Coordinates of C-alpha atoms in Angstrom, one line a residue:
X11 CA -15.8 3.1 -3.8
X12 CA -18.2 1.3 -5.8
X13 CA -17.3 -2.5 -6.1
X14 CA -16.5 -3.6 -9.7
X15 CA -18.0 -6.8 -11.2
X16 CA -16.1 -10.1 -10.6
X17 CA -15.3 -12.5 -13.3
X18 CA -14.6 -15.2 -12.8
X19 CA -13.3 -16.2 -16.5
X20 CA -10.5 -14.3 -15.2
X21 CA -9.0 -17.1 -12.5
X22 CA -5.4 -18.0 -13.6
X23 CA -4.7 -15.4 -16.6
X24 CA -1.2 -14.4 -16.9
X25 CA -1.0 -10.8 -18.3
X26 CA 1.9 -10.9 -21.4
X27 CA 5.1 -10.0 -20.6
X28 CA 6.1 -11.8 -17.1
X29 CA 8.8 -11.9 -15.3
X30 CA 11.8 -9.4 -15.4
X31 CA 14.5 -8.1 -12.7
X32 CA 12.5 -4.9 -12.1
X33 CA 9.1 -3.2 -12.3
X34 CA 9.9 -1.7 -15.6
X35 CA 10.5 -4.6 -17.5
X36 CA 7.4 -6.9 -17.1
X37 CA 5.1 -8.2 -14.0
X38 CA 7.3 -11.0 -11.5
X39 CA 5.6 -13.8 -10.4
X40 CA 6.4 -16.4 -7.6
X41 CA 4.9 -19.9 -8.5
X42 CA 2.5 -19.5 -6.1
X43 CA -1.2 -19.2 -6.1
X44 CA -3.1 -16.8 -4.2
X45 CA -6.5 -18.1 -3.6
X46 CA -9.7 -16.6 -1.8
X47 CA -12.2 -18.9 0.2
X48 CA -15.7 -18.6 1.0
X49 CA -15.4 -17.1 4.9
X50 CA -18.6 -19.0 5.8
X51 CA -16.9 -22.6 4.2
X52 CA -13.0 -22.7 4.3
X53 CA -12.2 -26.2 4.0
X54 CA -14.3 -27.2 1.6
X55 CA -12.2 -25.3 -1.1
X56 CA -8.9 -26.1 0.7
X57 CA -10.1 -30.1 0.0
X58 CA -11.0 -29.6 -3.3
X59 CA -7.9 -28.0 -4.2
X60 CA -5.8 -30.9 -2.3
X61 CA -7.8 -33.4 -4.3
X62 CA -7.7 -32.2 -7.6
X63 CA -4.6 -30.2 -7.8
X64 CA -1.7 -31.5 -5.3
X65 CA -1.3 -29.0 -3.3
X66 CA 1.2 -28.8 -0.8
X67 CA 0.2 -29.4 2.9
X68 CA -1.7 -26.9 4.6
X69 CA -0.2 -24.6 7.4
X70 CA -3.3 -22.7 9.3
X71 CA -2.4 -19.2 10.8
X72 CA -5.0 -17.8 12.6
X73 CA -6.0 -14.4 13.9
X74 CA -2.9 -12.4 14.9
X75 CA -1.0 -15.3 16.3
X76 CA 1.3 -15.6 13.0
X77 CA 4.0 -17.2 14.7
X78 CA 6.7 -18.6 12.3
X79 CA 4.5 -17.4 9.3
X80 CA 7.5 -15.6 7.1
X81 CA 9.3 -19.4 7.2
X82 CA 6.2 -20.9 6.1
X83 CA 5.8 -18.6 2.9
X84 CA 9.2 -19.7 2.3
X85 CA 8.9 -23.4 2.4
X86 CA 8.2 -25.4 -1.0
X87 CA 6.4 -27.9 1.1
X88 CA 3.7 -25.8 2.6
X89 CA 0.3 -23.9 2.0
X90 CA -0.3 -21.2 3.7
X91 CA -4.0 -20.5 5.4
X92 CA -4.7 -17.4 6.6
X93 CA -8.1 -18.1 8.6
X94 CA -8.4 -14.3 9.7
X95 CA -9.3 -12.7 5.9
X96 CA -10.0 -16.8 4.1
X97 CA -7.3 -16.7 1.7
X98 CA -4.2 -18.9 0.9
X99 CA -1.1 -18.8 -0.8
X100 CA -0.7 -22.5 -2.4
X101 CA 2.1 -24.2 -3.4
X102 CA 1.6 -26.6 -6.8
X103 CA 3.8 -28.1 -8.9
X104 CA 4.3 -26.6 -12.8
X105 CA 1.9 -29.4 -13.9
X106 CA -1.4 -28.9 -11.7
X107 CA -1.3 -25.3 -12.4
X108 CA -4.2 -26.2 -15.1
X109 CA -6.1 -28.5 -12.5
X110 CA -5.9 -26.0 -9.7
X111 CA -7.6 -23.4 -12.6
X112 CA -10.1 -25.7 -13.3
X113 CA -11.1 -26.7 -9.7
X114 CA -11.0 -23.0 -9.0
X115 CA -13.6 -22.3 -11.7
X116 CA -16.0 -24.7 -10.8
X117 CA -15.7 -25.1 -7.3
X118 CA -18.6 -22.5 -5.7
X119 CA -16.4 -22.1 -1.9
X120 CA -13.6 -20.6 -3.9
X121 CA -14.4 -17.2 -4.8
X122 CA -11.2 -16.5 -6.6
X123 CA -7.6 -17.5 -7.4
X124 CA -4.8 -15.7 -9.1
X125 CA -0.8 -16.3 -9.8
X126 CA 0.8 -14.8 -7.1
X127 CA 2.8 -11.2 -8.0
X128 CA 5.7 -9.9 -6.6
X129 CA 5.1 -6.0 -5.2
X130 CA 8.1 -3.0 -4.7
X131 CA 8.0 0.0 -2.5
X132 CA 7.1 3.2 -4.5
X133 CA 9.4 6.3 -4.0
X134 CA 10.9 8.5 -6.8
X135 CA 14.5 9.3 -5.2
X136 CA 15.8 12.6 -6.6
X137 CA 19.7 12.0 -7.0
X138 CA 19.9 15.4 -4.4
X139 CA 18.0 14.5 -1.7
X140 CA 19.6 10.4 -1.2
X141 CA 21.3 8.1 -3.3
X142 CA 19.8 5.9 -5.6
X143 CA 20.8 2.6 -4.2
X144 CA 18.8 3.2 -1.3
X145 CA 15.9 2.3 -2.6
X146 CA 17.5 -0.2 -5.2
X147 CA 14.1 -2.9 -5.7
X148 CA 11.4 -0.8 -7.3
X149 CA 13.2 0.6 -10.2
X150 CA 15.7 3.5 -10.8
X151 CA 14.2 6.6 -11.9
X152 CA 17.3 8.7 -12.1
X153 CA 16.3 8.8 -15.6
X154 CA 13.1 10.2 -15.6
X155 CA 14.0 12.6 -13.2
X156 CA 17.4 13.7 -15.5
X157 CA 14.6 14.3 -18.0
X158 CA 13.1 16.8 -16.0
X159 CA 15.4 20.2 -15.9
X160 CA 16.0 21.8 -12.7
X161 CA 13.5 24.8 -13.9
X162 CA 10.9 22.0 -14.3
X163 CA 11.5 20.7 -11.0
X164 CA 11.4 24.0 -9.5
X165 CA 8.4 25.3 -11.2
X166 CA 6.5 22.5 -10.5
X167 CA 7.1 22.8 -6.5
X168 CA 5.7 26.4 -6.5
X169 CA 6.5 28.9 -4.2
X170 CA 8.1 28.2 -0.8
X171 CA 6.4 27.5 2.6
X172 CA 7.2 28.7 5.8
X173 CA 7.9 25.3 7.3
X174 CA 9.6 26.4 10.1
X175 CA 6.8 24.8 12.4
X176 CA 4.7 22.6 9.7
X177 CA 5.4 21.0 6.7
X178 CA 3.9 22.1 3.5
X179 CA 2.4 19.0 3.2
X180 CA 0.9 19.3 6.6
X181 CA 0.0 22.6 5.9
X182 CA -1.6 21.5 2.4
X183 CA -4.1 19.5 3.8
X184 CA -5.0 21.7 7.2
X185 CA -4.0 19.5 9.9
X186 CA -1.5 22.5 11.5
X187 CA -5.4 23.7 12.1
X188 CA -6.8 20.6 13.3
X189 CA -7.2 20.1 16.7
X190 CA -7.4 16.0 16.3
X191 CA -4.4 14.0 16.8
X192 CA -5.9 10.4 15.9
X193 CA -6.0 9.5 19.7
X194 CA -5.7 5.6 19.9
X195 CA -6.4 5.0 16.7
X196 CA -4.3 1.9 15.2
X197 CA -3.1 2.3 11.4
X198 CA -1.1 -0.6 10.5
X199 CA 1.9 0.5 7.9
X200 CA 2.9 -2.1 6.1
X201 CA 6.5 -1.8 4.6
X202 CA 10.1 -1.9 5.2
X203 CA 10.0 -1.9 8.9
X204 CA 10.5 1.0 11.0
X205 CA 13.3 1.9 12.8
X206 CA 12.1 1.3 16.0
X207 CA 14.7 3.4 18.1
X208 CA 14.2 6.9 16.1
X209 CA 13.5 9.4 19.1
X210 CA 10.6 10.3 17.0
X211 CA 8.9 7.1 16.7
X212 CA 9.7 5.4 20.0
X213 CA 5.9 6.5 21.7
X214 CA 3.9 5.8 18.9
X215 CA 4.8 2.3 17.7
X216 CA 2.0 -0.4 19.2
X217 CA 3.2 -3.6 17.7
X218 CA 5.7 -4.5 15.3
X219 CA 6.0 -7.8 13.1
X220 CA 8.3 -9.2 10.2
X221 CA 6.6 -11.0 7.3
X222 CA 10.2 -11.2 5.7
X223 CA 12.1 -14.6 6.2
X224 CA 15.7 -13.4 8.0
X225 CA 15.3 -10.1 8.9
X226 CA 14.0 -8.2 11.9
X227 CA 11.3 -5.1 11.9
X228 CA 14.1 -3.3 11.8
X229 CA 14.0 -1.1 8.6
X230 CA 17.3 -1.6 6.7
X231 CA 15.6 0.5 3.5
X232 CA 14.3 3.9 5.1
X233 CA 11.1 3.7 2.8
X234 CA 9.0 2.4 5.9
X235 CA 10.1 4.5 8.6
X236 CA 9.4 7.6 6.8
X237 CA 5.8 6.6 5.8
X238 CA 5.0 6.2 9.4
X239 CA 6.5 9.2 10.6
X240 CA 4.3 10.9 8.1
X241 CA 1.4 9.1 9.4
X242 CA 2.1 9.2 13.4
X243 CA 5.6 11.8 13.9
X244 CA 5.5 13.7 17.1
X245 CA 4.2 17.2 17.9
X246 CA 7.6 18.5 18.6
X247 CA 9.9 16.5 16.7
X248 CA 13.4 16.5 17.6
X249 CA 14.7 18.5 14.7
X250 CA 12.6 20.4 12.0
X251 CA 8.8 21.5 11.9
X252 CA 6.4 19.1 12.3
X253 CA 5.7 16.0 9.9
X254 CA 3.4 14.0 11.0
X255 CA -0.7 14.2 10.8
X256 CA -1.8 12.0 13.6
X257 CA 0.2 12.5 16.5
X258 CA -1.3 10.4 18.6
X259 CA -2.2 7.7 16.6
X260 CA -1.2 4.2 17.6
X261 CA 1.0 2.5 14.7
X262 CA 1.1 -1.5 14.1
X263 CA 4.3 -1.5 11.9
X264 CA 4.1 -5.0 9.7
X265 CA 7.3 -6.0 7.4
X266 CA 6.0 -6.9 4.4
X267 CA 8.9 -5.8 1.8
X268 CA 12.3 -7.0 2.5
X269 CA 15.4 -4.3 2.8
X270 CA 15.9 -4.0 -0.7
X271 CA 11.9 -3.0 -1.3
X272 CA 10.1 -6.5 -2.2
X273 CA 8.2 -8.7 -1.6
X274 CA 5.2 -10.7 -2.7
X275 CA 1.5 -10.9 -2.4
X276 CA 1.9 -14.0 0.4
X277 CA 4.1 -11.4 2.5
X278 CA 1.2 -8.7 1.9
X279 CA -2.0 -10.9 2.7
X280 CA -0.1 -12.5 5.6
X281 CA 0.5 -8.7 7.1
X282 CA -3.0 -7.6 6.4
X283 CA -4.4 -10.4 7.9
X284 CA -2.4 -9.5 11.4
X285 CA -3.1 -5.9 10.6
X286 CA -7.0 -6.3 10.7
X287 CA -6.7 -9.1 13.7
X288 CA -4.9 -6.5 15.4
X289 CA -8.1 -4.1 15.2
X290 CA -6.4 -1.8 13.1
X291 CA -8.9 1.2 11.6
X292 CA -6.6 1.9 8.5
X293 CA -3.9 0.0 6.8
X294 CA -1.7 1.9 4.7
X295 CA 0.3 0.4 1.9
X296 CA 3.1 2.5 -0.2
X297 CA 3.6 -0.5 -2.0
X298 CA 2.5 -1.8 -5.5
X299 CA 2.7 -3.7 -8.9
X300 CA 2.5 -2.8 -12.6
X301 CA -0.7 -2.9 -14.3
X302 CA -0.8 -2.6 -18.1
X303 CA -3.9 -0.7 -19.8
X304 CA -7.0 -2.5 -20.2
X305 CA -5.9 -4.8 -17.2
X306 CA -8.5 -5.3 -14.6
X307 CA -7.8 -5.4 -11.1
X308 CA -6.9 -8.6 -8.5
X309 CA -9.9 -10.2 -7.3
X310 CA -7.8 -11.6 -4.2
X311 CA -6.9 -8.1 -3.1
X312 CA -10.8 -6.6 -4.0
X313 CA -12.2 -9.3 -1.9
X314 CA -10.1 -8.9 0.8
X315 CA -10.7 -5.1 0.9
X316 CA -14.3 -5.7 1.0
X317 CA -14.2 -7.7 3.8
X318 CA -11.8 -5.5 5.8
X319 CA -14.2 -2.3 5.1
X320 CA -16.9 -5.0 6.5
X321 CA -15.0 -5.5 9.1
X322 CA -14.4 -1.7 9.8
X323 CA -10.7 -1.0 8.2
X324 CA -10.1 0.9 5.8
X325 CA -7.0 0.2 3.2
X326 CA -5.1 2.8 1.6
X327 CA -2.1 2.3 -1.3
X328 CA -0.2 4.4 -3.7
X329 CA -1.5 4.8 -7.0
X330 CA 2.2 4.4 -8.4
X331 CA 4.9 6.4 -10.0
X332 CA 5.3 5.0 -13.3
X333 CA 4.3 8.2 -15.3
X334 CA 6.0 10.7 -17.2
X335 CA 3.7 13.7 -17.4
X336 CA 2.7 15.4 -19.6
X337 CA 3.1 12.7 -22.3
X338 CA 3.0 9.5 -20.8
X339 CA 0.3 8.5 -18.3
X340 CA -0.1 5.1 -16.8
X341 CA -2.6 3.0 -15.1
X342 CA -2.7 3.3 -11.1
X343 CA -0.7 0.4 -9.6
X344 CA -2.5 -3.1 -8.1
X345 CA -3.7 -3.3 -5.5
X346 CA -4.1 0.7 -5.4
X347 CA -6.8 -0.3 -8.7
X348 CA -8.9 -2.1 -6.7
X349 CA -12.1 -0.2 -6.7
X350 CA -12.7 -1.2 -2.7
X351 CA -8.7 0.4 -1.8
X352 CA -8.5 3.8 -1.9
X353 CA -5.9 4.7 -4.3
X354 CA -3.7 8.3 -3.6
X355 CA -1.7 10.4 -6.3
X356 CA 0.5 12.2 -5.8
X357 CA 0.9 16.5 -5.9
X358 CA 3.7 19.0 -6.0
X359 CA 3.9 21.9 -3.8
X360 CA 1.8 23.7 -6.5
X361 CA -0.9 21.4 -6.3
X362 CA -1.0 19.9 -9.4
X363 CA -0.1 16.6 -10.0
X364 CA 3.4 15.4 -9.6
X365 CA 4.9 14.3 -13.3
X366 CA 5.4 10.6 -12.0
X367 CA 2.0 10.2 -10.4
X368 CA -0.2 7.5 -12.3
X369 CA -3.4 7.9 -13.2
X370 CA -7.1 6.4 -13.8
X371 CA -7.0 5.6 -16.8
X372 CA -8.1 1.8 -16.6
X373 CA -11.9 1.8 -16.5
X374 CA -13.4 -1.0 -13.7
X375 CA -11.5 0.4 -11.0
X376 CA -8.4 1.4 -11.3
X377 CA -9.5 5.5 -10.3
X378 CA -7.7 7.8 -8.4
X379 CA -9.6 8.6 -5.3
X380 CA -7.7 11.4 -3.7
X381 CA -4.7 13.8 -4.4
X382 CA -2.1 14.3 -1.3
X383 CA 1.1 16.1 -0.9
X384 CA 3.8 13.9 -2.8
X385 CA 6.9 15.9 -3.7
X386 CA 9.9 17.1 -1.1
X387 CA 8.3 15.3 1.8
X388 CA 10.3 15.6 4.9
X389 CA 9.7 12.5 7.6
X390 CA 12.0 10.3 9.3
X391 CA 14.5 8.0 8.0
X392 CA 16.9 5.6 9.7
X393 CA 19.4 5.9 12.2
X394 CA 17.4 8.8 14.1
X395 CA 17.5 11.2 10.9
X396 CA 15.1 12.8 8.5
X397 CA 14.9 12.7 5.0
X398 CA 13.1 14.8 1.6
X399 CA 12.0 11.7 -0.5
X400 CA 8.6 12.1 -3.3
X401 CA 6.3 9.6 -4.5
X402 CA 2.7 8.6 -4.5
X403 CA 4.5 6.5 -1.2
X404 CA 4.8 9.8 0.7
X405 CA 1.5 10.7 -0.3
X406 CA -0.6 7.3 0.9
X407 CA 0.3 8.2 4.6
X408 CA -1.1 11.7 4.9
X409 CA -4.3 10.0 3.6
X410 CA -3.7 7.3 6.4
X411 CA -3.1 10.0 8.9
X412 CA -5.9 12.0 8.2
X413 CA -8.2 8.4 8.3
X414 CA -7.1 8.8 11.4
X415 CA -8.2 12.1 12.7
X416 CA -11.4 11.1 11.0
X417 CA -11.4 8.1 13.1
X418 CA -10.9 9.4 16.6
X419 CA -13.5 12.2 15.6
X420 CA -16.3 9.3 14.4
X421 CA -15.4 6.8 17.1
X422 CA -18.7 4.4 16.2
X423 CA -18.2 5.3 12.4
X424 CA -18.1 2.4 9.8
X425 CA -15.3 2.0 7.2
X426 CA -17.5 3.5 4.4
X427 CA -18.7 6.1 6.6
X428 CA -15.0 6.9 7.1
X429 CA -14.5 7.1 3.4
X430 CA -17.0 8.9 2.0
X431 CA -16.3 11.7 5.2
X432 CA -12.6 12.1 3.7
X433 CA -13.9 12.6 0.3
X434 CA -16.5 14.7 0.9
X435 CA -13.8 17.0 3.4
X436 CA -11.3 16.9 -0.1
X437 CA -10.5 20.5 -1.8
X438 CA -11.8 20.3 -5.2
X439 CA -8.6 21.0 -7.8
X440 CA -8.7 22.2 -11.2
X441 CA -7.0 19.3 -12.9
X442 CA -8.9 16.3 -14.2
X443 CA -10.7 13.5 -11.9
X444 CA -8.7 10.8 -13.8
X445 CA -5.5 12.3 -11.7
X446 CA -6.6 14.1 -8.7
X447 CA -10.0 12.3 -7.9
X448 CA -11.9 13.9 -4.9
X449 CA -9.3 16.7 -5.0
X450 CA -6.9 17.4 -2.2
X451 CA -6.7 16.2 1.1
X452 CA -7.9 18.0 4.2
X453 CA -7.8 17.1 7.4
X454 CA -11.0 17.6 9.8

């Protein structure tokens, strides 16, 4: 994961086309202002933005004592400073925007600073399998799907596995023939919530906490539950084979996205910065934004990544599901297209990739990384059942899962040791880099 130049000519460019109910018509914004301070010099940047630009009083969080945070992101009055990871979310009023710009451009302890986006859970919810609504905030792709025949679908999930005791997906990637179970090792999910009383989830859930004003950990979506159970479900589930790659893994469950499936970046950087306080080894994000073609990727987001691999975490997000193959391909979702995140497609039971899975097309980041098992994905859902869902969101936490393994195997290993060990262990596939990247998972 090579990191991409930063420009700083960027700071405070608004892609065309804002704003919009939904994912498919045009990039949300908030008001806000997501900026990135030099670790080593915090304040300085924080005073020359309250000097020049207005903005709102300053709020401090530190380490993984968040507190009240979710109120704070809400409040028109306040600034949010997340001391942990040096960024803030800034409130300014319409006519300081310019000013902040400026003072962000010329001001050396601010290393970057960007309109803050709104970001949508990523599944792909096949009328059969659970009803649309469910996942109502990302967009409807009833559509896409209707424009797929049955035959298609079919042919594109190969031939049937024996999943009487394992997955496919789990058979895929090789960890029914693992002997690892990520022993102790924390990946932080952050998502929907969990549900925290699912019989399968109950031992593996370390710490939970809501980034979303009003609403509990509790997952009142399903999209979050099921990610984790693919990252951390039992040995022996209660019903069905076996779902999940790291057993035994340890899982810090952070609310980012509210029930309906959004949220913003504030909500995000608020739950990473808990998430690496909390000494997680992986983070895993099935969450994302659109990016047009030719769009480079957030400099907040690459900065941040850079200092959580520095810092020994690894951060893993789905490359998106906007696609329409074989015509139609589109760029990988932010922050999945940040070259220092490694960004997951998406495969059908026949390994090749699945026809909503996006793909690197966008040149300075923006590549696939790795391929993982993406299509008819049974994990948990709410309300103690289980569920078939498919997305580049199902496929992010059997990455995360197999970080995992990886982890409790190379207990003294860095972040980029960790990487370049999962790409290395990938299966190389026949379809092109651009949408498969390393190839397919395998676990160790």
């Amino acid at each position: 994961m090579a990191n991409g130049p930063m420009d700083r000519r960027a700071f405070g460019e608004r892609p065309n086309g804002q704003g919009g109910p939904g994912m498919g018509q045009g990039t949300e914004y908030t008001g806000r202002y997501v900026i990135l301070l030099d670790p080593s010099n915090q304040e300085s940047g924080l005073n020359a933005l309250r000097s020049s630009a207005d903005i709102a009083s300053v709020e401090r969080v530190r380490g993984a004592e968040v507190g009240n945070v979710s109120e704070l992101l809400e409040r028109p009055d306040v600034s949010v400073h997340f001391e942990e990871i040096g960024a803030a979310v800034v409130e300014v009023r319409s006519d300081q925007r310019h000013a902040l710009v400026t003072t962000a451009e010329a001001e050396p302890t601010i290393l970057a600073a960007e309109p803050e986006r709104m970001v949508y859970a990523m599944p792909i919810t096949a009328p059969t399998q659970a009803p649309t609504e469910f996942y109502p905030a990302y967009r409807s792709d009833e559509e896409i799907v209707d424009r797929h025949t049955r035959a298609e679908i079919a042919a594109a999930q190969g031939p049937a596995s024996d999943e009487q005791s394992f997955t496919w997906g789990l058979q895929a990637i090789r960890a029914n023939l693992s002997h690892l179970t990520g022993r102790g090792v924390k990946v932080a999910v952050l998502d929907t919530g969990v549900d925290i009383t699912h019989p399968d989830l109950v031992g593996c859930i370390e710490d939970t906490m809501s980034f979303v004003v009003g609403e509990a950990v509790e997952d009142g979506n399903g999209h979050g539950t099921h990610c984790i159970g693919t990252v951390a479900g039992p040995a022996k589930p209660q019903q069905g084979p076996r779902y999940g790659v790291a057993c035994d893994a340890r899982i810090l469950a952070g609310k980012v996205l509210n029930n309906g499936g959004s949220g913003a970046d504030g909500q995000i950087l608020a739950g990473m910065a808990w998430a690496v306080a909390r000494g997680a080894r992986v983070i895993s994000m099935s969450l994302g934004g659109l990016v047009r073609p030719g769009e480079l990727f957030p400099q907040t987001y690459e900065i941040l990544a850079q200092r959580a691999l520095e810092r020994g975490t690894v951060i893993v997000a789905a490359a998106g599901n906007d696609s329409d193959r074989p015509p139609v391909i589109h760029p990988v979702s932010r922050p999945a297209n940040c070259p220092s995140i490694l960004a997951v497609a998406a495969l059908d039971r026949a390994l090749t990739p699945s026809f909503f899975s996006n793909g690197g097309i966008n040149g300075q980041g923006g590549e696939i990384n790795i391929a993982a098992p993406g299509r008819d994905v049974r994990s948990a859902a709410p309300r103690g059942r289980y569920q078939n869902l498919n997305g580049t969101s199902m496929a992010t936490p059997h990455v995360a899962g197999v970080l995992a393994l990886l982890a409790e195997a190379n207990p003294n290993g860095s972040a980029t040791d960790l990487v370049a060990r999962l790409k290395a262990g990938a299966f190389p596939l026949a379809q092109p880099v651009r949408d498969v990247g390393s190839g397919l998972l395998q676990a160790p």
